[in-house]
Coordinates of C-alpha atoms in Angstrom, one line a residue:
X1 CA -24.7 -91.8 55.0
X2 CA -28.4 -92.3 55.8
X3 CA -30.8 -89.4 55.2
X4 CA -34.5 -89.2 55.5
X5 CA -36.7 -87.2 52.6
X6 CA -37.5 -84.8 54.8
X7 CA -33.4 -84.1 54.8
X8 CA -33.2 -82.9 51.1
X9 CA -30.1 -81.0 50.1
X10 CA -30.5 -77.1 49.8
X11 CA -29.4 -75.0 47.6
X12 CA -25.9 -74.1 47.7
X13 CA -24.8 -69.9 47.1
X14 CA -21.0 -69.5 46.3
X15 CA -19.9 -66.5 48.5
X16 CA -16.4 -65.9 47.2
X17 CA -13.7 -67.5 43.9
X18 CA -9.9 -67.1 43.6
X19 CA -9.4 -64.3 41.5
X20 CA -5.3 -64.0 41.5
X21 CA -3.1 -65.1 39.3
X22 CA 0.6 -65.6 41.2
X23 CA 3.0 -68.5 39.4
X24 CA 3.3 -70.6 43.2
X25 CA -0.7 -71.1 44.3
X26 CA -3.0 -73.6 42.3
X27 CA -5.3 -71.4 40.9
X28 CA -9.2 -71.2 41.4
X29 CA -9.2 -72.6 45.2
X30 CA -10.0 -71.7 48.4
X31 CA -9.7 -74.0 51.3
X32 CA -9.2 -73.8 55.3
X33 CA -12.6 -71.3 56.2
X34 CA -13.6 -70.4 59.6
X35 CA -17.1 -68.7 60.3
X36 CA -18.4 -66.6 62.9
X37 CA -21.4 -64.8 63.3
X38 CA -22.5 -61.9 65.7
X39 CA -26.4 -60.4 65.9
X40 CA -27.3 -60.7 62.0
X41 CA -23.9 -60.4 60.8
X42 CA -22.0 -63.5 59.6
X43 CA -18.2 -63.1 58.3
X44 CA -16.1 -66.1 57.2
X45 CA -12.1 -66.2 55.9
X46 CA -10.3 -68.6 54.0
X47 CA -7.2 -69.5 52.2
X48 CA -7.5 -67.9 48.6
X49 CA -5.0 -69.7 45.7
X50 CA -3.4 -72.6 47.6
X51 CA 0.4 -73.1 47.5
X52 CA 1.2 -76.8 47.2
X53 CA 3.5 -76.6 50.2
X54 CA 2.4 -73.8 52.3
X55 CA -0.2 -70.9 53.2
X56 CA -1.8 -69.4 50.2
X57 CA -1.7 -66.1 47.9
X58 CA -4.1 -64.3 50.2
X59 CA -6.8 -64.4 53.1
X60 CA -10.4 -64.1 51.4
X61 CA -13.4 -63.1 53.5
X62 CA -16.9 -63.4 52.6
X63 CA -19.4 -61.2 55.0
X64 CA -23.4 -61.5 55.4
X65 CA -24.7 -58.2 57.3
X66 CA -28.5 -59.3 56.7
X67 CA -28.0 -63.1 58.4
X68 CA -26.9 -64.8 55.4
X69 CA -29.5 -63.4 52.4
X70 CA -26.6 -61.8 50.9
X71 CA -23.1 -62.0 50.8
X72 CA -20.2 -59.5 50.0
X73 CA -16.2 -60.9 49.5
X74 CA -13.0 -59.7 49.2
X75 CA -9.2 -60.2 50.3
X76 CA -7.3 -59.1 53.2
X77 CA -5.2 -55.9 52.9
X78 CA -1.4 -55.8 53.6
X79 CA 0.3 -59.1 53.5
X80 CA 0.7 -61.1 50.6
X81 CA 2.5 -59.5 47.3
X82 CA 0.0 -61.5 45.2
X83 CA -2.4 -59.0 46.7
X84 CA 0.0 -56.3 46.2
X85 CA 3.8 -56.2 45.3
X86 CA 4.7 -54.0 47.7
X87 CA 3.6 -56.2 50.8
X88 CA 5.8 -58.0 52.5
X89 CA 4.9 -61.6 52.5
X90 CA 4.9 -64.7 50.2
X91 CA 2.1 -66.5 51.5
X92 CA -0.8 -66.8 54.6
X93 CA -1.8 -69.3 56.0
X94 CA -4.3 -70.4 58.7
X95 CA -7.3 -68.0 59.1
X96 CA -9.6 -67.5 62.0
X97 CA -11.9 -65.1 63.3
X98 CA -13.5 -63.3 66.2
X99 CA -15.8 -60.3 66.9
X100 CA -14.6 -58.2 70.0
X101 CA -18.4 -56.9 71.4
X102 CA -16.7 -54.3 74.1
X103 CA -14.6 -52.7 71.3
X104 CA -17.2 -53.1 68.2
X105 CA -14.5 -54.8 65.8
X106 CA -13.7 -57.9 63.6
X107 CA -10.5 -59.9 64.2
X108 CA -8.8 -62.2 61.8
X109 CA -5.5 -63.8 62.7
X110 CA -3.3 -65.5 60.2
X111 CA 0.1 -67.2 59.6
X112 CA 2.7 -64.5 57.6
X113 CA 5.0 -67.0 55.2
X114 CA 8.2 -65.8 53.7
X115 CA 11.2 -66.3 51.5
X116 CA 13.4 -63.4 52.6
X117 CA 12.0 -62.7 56.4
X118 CA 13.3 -65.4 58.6
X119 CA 12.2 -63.9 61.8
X120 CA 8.6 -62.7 61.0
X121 CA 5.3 -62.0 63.8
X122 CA 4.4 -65.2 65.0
X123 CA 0.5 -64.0 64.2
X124 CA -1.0 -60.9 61.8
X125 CA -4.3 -59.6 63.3
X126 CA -6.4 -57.8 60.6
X127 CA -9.2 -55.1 62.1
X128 CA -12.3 -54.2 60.9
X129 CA -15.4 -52.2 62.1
X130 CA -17.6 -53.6 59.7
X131 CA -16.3 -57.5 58.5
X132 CA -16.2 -55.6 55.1
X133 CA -13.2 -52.4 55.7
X134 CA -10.4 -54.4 56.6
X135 CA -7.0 -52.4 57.4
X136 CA -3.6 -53.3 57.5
X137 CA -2.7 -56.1 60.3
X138 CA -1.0 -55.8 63.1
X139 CA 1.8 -58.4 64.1
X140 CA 2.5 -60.2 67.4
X141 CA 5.2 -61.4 68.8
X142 CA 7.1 -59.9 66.1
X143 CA 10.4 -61.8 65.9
X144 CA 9.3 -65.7 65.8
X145 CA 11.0 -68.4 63.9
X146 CA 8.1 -70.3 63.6
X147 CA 4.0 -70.9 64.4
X148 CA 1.7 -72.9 63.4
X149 CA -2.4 -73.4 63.9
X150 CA -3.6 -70.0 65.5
X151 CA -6.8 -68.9 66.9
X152 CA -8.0 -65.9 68.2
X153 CA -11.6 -65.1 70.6
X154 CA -12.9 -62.3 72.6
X155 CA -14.7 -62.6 76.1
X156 CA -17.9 -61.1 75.0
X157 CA -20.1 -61.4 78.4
X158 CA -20.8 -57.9 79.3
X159 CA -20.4 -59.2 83.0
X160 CA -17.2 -61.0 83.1
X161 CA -14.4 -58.8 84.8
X162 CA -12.5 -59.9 81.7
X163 CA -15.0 -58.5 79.3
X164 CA -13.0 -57.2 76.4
X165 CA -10.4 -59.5 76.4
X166 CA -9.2 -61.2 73.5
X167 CA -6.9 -64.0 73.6
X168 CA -4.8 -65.7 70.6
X169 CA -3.3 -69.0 70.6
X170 CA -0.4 -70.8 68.6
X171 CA 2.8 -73.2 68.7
X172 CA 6.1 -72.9 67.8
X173 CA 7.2 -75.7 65.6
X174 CA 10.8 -74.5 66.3
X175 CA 10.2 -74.9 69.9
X176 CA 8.6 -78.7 69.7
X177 CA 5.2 -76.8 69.5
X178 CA 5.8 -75.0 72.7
X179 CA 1.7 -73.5 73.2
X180 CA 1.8 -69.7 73.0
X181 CA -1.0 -67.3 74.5
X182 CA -1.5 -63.7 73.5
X183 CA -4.0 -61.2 75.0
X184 CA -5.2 -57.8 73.6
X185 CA -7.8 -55.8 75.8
X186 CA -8.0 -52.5 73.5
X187 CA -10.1 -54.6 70.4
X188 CA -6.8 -56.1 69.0
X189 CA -4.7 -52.6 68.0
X190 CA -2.0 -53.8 70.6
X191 CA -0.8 -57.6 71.9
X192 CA 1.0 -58.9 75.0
X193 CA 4.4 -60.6 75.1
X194 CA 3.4 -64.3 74.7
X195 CA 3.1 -66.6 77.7
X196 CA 3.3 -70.2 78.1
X197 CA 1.3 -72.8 79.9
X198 CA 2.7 -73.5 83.6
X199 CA 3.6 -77.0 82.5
X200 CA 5.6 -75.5 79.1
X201 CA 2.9 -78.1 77.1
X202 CA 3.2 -78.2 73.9
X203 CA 0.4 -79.1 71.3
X204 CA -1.5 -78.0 67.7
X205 CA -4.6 -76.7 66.9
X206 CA -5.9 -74.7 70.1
X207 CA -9.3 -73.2 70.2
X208 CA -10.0 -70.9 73.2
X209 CA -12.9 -70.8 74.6
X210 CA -14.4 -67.7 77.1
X211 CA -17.1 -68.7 79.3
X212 CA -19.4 -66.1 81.1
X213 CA -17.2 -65.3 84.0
X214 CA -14.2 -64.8 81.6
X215 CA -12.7 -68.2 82.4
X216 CA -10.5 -69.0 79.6
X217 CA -10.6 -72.8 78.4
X218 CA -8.5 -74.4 75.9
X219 CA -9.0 -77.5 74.3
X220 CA -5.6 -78.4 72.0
X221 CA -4.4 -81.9 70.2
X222 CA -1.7 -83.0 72.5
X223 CA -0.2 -85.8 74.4
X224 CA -2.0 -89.1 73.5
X225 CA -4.9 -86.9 72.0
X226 CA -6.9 -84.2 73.5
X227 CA -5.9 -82.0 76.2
X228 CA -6.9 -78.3 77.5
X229 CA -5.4 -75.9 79.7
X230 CA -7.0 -72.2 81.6
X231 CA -6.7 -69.2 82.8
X232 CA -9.0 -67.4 85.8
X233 CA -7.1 -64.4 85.5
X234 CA -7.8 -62.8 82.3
X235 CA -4.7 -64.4 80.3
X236 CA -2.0 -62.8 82.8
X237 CA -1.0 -66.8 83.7
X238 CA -1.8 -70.1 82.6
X239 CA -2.1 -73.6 84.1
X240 CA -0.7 -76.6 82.9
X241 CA -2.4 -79.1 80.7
X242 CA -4.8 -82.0 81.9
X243 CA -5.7 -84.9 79.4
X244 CA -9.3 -84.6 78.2
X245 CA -9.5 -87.6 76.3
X246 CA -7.7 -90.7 74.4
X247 CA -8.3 -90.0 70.5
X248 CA -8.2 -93.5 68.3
X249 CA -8.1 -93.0 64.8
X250 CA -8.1 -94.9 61.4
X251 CA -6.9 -92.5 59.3
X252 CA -9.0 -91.3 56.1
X253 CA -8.7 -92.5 52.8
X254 CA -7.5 -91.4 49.2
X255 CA -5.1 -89.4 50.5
X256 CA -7.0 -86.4 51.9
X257 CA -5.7 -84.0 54.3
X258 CA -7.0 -84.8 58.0
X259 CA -6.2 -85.2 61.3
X260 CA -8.4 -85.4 64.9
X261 CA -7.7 -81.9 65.4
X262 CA -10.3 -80.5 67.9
X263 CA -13.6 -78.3 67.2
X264 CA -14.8 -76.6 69.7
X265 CA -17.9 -75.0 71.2
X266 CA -19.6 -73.3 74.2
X267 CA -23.5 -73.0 75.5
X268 CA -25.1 -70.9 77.5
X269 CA -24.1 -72.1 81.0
X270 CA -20.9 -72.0 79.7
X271 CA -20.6 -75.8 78.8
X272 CA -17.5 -76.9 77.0
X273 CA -18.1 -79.4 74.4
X274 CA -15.0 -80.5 72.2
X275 CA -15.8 -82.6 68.9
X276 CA -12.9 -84.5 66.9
X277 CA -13.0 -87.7 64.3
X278 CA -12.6 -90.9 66.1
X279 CA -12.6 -94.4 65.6
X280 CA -13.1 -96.1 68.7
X281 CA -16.9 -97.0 67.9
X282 CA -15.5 -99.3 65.1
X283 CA -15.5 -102.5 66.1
X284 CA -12.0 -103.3 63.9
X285 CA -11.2 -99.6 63.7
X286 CA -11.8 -98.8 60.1
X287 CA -13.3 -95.7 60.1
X288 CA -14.0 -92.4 61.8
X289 CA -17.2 -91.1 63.4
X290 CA -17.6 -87.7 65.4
X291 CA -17.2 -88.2 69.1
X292 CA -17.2 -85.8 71.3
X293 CA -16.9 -84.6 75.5
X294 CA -18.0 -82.0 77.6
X295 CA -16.7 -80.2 80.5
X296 CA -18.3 -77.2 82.5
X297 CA -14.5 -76.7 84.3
X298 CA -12.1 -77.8 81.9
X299 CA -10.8 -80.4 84.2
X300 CA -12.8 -82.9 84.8
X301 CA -14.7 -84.1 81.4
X302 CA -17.6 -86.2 80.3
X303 CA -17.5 -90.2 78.4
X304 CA -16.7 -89.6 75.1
X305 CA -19.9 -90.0 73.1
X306 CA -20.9 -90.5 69.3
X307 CA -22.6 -88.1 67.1
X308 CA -25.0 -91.1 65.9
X309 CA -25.0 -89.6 62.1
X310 CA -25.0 -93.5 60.4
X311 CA -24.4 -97.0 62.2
X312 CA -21.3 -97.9 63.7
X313 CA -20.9 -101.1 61.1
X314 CA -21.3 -98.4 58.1
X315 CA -18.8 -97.5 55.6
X316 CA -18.5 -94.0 56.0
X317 CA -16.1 -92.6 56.8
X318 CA -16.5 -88.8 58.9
X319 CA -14.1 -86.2 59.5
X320 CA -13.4 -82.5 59.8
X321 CA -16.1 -81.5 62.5
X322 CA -17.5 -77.7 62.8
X323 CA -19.2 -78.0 65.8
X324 CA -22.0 -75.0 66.9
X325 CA -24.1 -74.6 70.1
X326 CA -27.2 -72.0 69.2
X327 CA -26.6 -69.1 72.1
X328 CA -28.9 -68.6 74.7
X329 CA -29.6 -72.3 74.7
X330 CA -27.7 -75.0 77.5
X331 CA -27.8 -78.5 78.9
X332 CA -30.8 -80.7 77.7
X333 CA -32.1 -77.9 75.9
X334 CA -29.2 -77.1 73.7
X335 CA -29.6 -76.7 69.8
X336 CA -26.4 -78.3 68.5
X337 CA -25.2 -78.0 64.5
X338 CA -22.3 -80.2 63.3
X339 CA -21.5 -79.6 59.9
X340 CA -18.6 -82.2 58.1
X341 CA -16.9 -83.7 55.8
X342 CA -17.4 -87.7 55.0
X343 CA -16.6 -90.2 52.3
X344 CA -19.5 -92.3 51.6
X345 CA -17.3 -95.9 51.2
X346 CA -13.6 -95.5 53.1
X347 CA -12.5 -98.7 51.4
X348 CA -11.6 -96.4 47.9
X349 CA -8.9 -95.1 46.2
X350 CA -8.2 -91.5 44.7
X351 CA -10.0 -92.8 41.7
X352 CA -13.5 -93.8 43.0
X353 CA -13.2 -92.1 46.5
X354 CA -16.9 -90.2 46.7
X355 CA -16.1 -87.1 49.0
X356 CA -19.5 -84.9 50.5
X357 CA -20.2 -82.5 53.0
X358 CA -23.0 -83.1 55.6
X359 CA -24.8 -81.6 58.4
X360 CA -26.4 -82.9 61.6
X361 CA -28.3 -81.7 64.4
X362 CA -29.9 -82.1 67.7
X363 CA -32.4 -80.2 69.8
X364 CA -31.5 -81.5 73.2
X365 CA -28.3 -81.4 74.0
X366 CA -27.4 -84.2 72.3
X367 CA -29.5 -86.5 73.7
X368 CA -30.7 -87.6 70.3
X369 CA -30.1 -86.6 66.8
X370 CA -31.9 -85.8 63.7
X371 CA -31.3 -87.6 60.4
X372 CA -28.4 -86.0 58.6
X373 CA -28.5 -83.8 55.5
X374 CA -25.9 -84.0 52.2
X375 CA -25.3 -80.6 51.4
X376 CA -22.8 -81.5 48.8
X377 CA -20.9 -84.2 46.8
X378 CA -20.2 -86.6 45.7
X379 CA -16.7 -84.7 44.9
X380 CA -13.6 -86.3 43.4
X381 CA -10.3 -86.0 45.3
X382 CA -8.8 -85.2 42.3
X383 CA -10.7 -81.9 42.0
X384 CA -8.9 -80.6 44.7
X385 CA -5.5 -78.8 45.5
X386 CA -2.7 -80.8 46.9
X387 CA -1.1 -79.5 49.8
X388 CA 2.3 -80.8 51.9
X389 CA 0.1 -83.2 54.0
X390 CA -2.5 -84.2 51.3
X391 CA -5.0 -83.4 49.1
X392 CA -7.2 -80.1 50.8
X393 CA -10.5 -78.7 51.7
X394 CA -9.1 -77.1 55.3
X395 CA -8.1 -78.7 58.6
X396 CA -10.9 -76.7 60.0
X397 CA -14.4 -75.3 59.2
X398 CA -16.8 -74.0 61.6
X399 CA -20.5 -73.9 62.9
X400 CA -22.3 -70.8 63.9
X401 CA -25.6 -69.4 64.6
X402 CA -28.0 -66.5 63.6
X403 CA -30.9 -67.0 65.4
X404 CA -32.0 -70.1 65.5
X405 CA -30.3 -71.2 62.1
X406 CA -26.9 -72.5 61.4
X407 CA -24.8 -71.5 59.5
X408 CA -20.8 -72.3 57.9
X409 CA -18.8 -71.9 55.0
X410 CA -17.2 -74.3 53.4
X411 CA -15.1 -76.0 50.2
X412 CA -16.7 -77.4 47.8
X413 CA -14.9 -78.5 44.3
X414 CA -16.2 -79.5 40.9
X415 CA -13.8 -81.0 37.9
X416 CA -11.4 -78.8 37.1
X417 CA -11.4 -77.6 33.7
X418 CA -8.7 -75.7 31.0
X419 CA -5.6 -76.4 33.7
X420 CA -7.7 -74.3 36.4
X421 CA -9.2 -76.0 39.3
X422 CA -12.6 -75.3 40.5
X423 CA -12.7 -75.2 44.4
X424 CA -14.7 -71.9 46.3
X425 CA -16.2 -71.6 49.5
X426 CA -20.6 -71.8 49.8
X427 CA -23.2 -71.8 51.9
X428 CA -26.5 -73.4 52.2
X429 CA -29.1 -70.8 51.2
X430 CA -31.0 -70.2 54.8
X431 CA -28.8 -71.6 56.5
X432 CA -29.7 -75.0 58.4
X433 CA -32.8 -75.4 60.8
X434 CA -32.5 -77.4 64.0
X435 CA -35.5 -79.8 63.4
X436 CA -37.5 -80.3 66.8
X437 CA -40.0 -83.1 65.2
X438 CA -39.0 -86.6 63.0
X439 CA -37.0 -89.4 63.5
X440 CA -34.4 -89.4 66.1
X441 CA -30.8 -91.5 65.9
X442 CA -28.9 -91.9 69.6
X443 CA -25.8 -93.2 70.6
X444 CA -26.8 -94.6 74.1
X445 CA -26.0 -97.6 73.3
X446 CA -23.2 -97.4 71.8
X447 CA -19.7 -99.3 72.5
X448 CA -16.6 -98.6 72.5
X449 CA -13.7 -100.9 71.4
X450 CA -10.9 -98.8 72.3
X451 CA -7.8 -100.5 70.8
X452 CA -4.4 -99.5 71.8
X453 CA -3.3 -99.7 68.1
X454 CA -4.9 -97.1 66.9
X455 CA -4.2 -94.6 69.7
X456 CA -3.2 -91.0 68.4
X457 CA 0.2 -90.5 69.7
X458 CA 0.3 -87.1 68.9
X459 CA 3.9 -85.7 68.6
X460 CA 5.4 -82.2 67.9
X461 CA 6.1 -81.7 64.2
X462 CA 9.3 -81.4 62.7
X463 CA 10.9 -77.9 63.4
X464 CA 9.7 -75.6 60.3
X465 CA 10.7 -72.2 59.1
X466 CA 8.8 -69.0 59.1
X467 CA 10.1 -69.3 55.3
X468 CA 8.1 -70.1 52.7
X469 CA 8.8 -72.7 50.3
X470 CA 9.8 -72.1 46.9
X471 CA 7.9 -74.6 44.8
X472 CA 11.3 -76.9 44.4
X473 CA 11.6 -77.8 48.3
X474 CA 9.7 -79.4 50.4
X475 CA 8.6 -78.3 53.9
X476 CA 7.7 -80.5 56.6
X477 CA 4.6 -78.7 58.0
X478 CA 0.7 -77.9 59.2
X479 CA -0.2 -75.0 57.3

């Protein structure tokens, strides 16, 4: 990956470290974080002691109330038994997290796992006033054989009739990943019966969207790649599915876990973009950039473009996408932030694979982009936990702003050292500025060789059971 001198790495602060001890997580990781911030207070959550074959032994959380100068962390309250025997689950898996403006409270939605409970809530939803008190969570849909790849977000324009609403979003394995929506309008204490899409579609890793008058937009991975579905009515129904875009992909290398599942974001006019890893840029199809489209209806969507962050005859190899729109900014004027993970040489082996994270930016829209920044690495694959789909850092992480910084939490692992890994979730001191001066990289001219062989024919999973794994079986699975 190319950087300029003026991209130097910052200084990285560790915000949280696995502190339990339970006989089925690999201890000393944390993997999977999502990061949201609200006024000057950031909160982030994360698998803590990874399971080889599913969830983890808790949910950490790492909270900023001063806009990321300091940090406090701790672990969520009420589900695991590594956190405390007399709770009722085995695992969790599958963290996200919301703020609910109206209501003045944090939201964190997870995946229960367990060995005895069969028919478990599909989705926990932890509460807190502060992103620091967390209580006990609350459970929807309460009698669910499976679900996999939840979300949760709030409609936080104070104009939208919908204002208030929050909305939570998962499949059902069991079901052939049958989409299921939630909605909660009294700051997540209580949660409707779940509701499908008109179409029944079915599809993984959904990430609703609100937009200022309360239109509900979801981009999922679905049909032959992408696709999104709506509501205009405040989550009471749901339209069917349209197809958003083709998604190619080369795999990544070294065995890592990845897939092109979507990362989503919003601006101020209440533009949709939608970021995933993509090959099509590739003449022969070898490795993966980040592409992404826009849509200001859901429906009808823009060319898939490329986030220009090296050339398109380079050997990196870019996946993972948290992609961030500053608030208050829109159109050609939009402040975007896309931090990721990349290997620097894709033809490599667990060995010699070098693994990094990065960031990239641009202050208009993404018209053009600045040169990209390493913010870590080179990591060995090695150093990090295996899970049932690969070796992990998260299928997710996340971009947000304070001000005009961005900010997001991620994994970052050094060698591993007396049988303990050495895996936790950092930040970039300060965050990372949106430079509006030096040089500038654009994908204008960029072409697409979209090859039919490497379409993503996305396909529901294997059903999988609400129970979690004991270490001697294997689960088929996407936590």
């Amino acid at each position: 990956m190319t950087t300029t001198a003026a991209s130097a790495a910052p200084t990285l602060v560790r915000v949280s470290h696995d502190p339990f001890h339970n006989s089925s997580s690999q201890h000393k990781t944390e993997v999977e974080p999502d990061t949201v911030a609200f006024g000057n207070t950031i909160v982030s959550v994360f698998q803590v002691g990874r399971v080889a074959n599913a969830g983890s032994a808790d949910i950490g959380w790492a909270t900023s109330l001063d806009a990321g100068a300091t940090w406090m962390h701790g672990y969520l309250p009420g589900i695991t038994k590594a956190q405390n025997p007399n709770n009722r689950y085995d695992a969790v898996s599958d963290p996200a997290v919301a703020f609910d403006a109206k209501h003045g409270v944090w939201l964190v939605a997870s995946l229960p796992l367990s060995n005895t409970r069969p028919n478990s809530p599909a989705v926990l939803i932890s509460r807190s006033a502060d992103g620091i008190n967390w209580v006990k969570p609350v459970g929807i849909a309460p009698r669910t054989q499976s679900a996999d790849k939840n979300w949760v977000t709030c409609d936080n324009t104070p104009t939208s009739p919908y204002f208030g609403h929050c909305y939570a979003e998962w499949d059902e394995p069991a079901a052939g990943d049958l989409i299921m929506m939630s909605k909660s309008s009294d700051g997540g204490a209580t949660w409707t019966r779940p509701l499908n899409t008109a179409n029944f579609d079915a599809g993984l890793g959904g990430e609703p969207l609100v937009q200022p008058n309360g239109t509900v937009i979801v981009p999922i991975e679905g049909g032959n790649g992408i696709i999104a579905f709506s509501s205009t009515d405040g989550g009471h129904t749901w339209k069917g599915a349209v197809n958003v875009a083709t998604v190619f992909w080369a795999g990544d290398p070294a065995g890592i876990r990845a897939s092109p599942l979507p990362s989503t974001a919003m601006d101020a006019d209440g533009r949709i973009y939608v970021a995933w890893e993509d090959c099509r840029f590739r003449s022969i199809c070898n490795t993966n950039d980040i592409v992404y489209t826009t849509s200001l209806d859901g429906v009808n969507w823009t060319t898939v473009q490329r986030v220009p962050i090296d050339a398109t005859n380079s050997t990196v190899d870019h996946f993972d996408p948290g992609f961030g729109v500053q608030p208050g900014t829109a159109g050609a004027s939009a402040n975007i932030g896309v931090y990721f993970y990349f290997f620097s040489n894709f033809n490599c082996n667990p060995s010699t694979c070098q693994l990094g994270v990065g960031f990239v930016s641009s202050h208009n829209g993404g018209s053009t982009w600045n040169a990209a920044t390493v913010l870590a690495g080179p990591m060995n694959v090695n150093w990090l936990p295996q899970s049932q789909n690969g070796l992990m850092v998260g299928d997710y992480i996340q971009t947000t702003f304070v001000g005009t910084s961005a900010w997001s939490v991620f994994a970052v692992a050094f060698a591993p050292s007396g049988g303990l890994f050495d895996e936790a979730m950092y930040v970039p001191s300060g965050g990372q500025a949106i430079p509006r001066f030096g040089p500038q990289a654009t994908s204008a001219y960029d072409v697409a060789h979209p090859n039919p062989r490497f379409i993503h024919h996305w396909r529901p999973l294997p059903p999988k059971s609400k129970k979690a794994a004991k270490a001697s079986k294997a689960v088929i699975e996407h936590d």
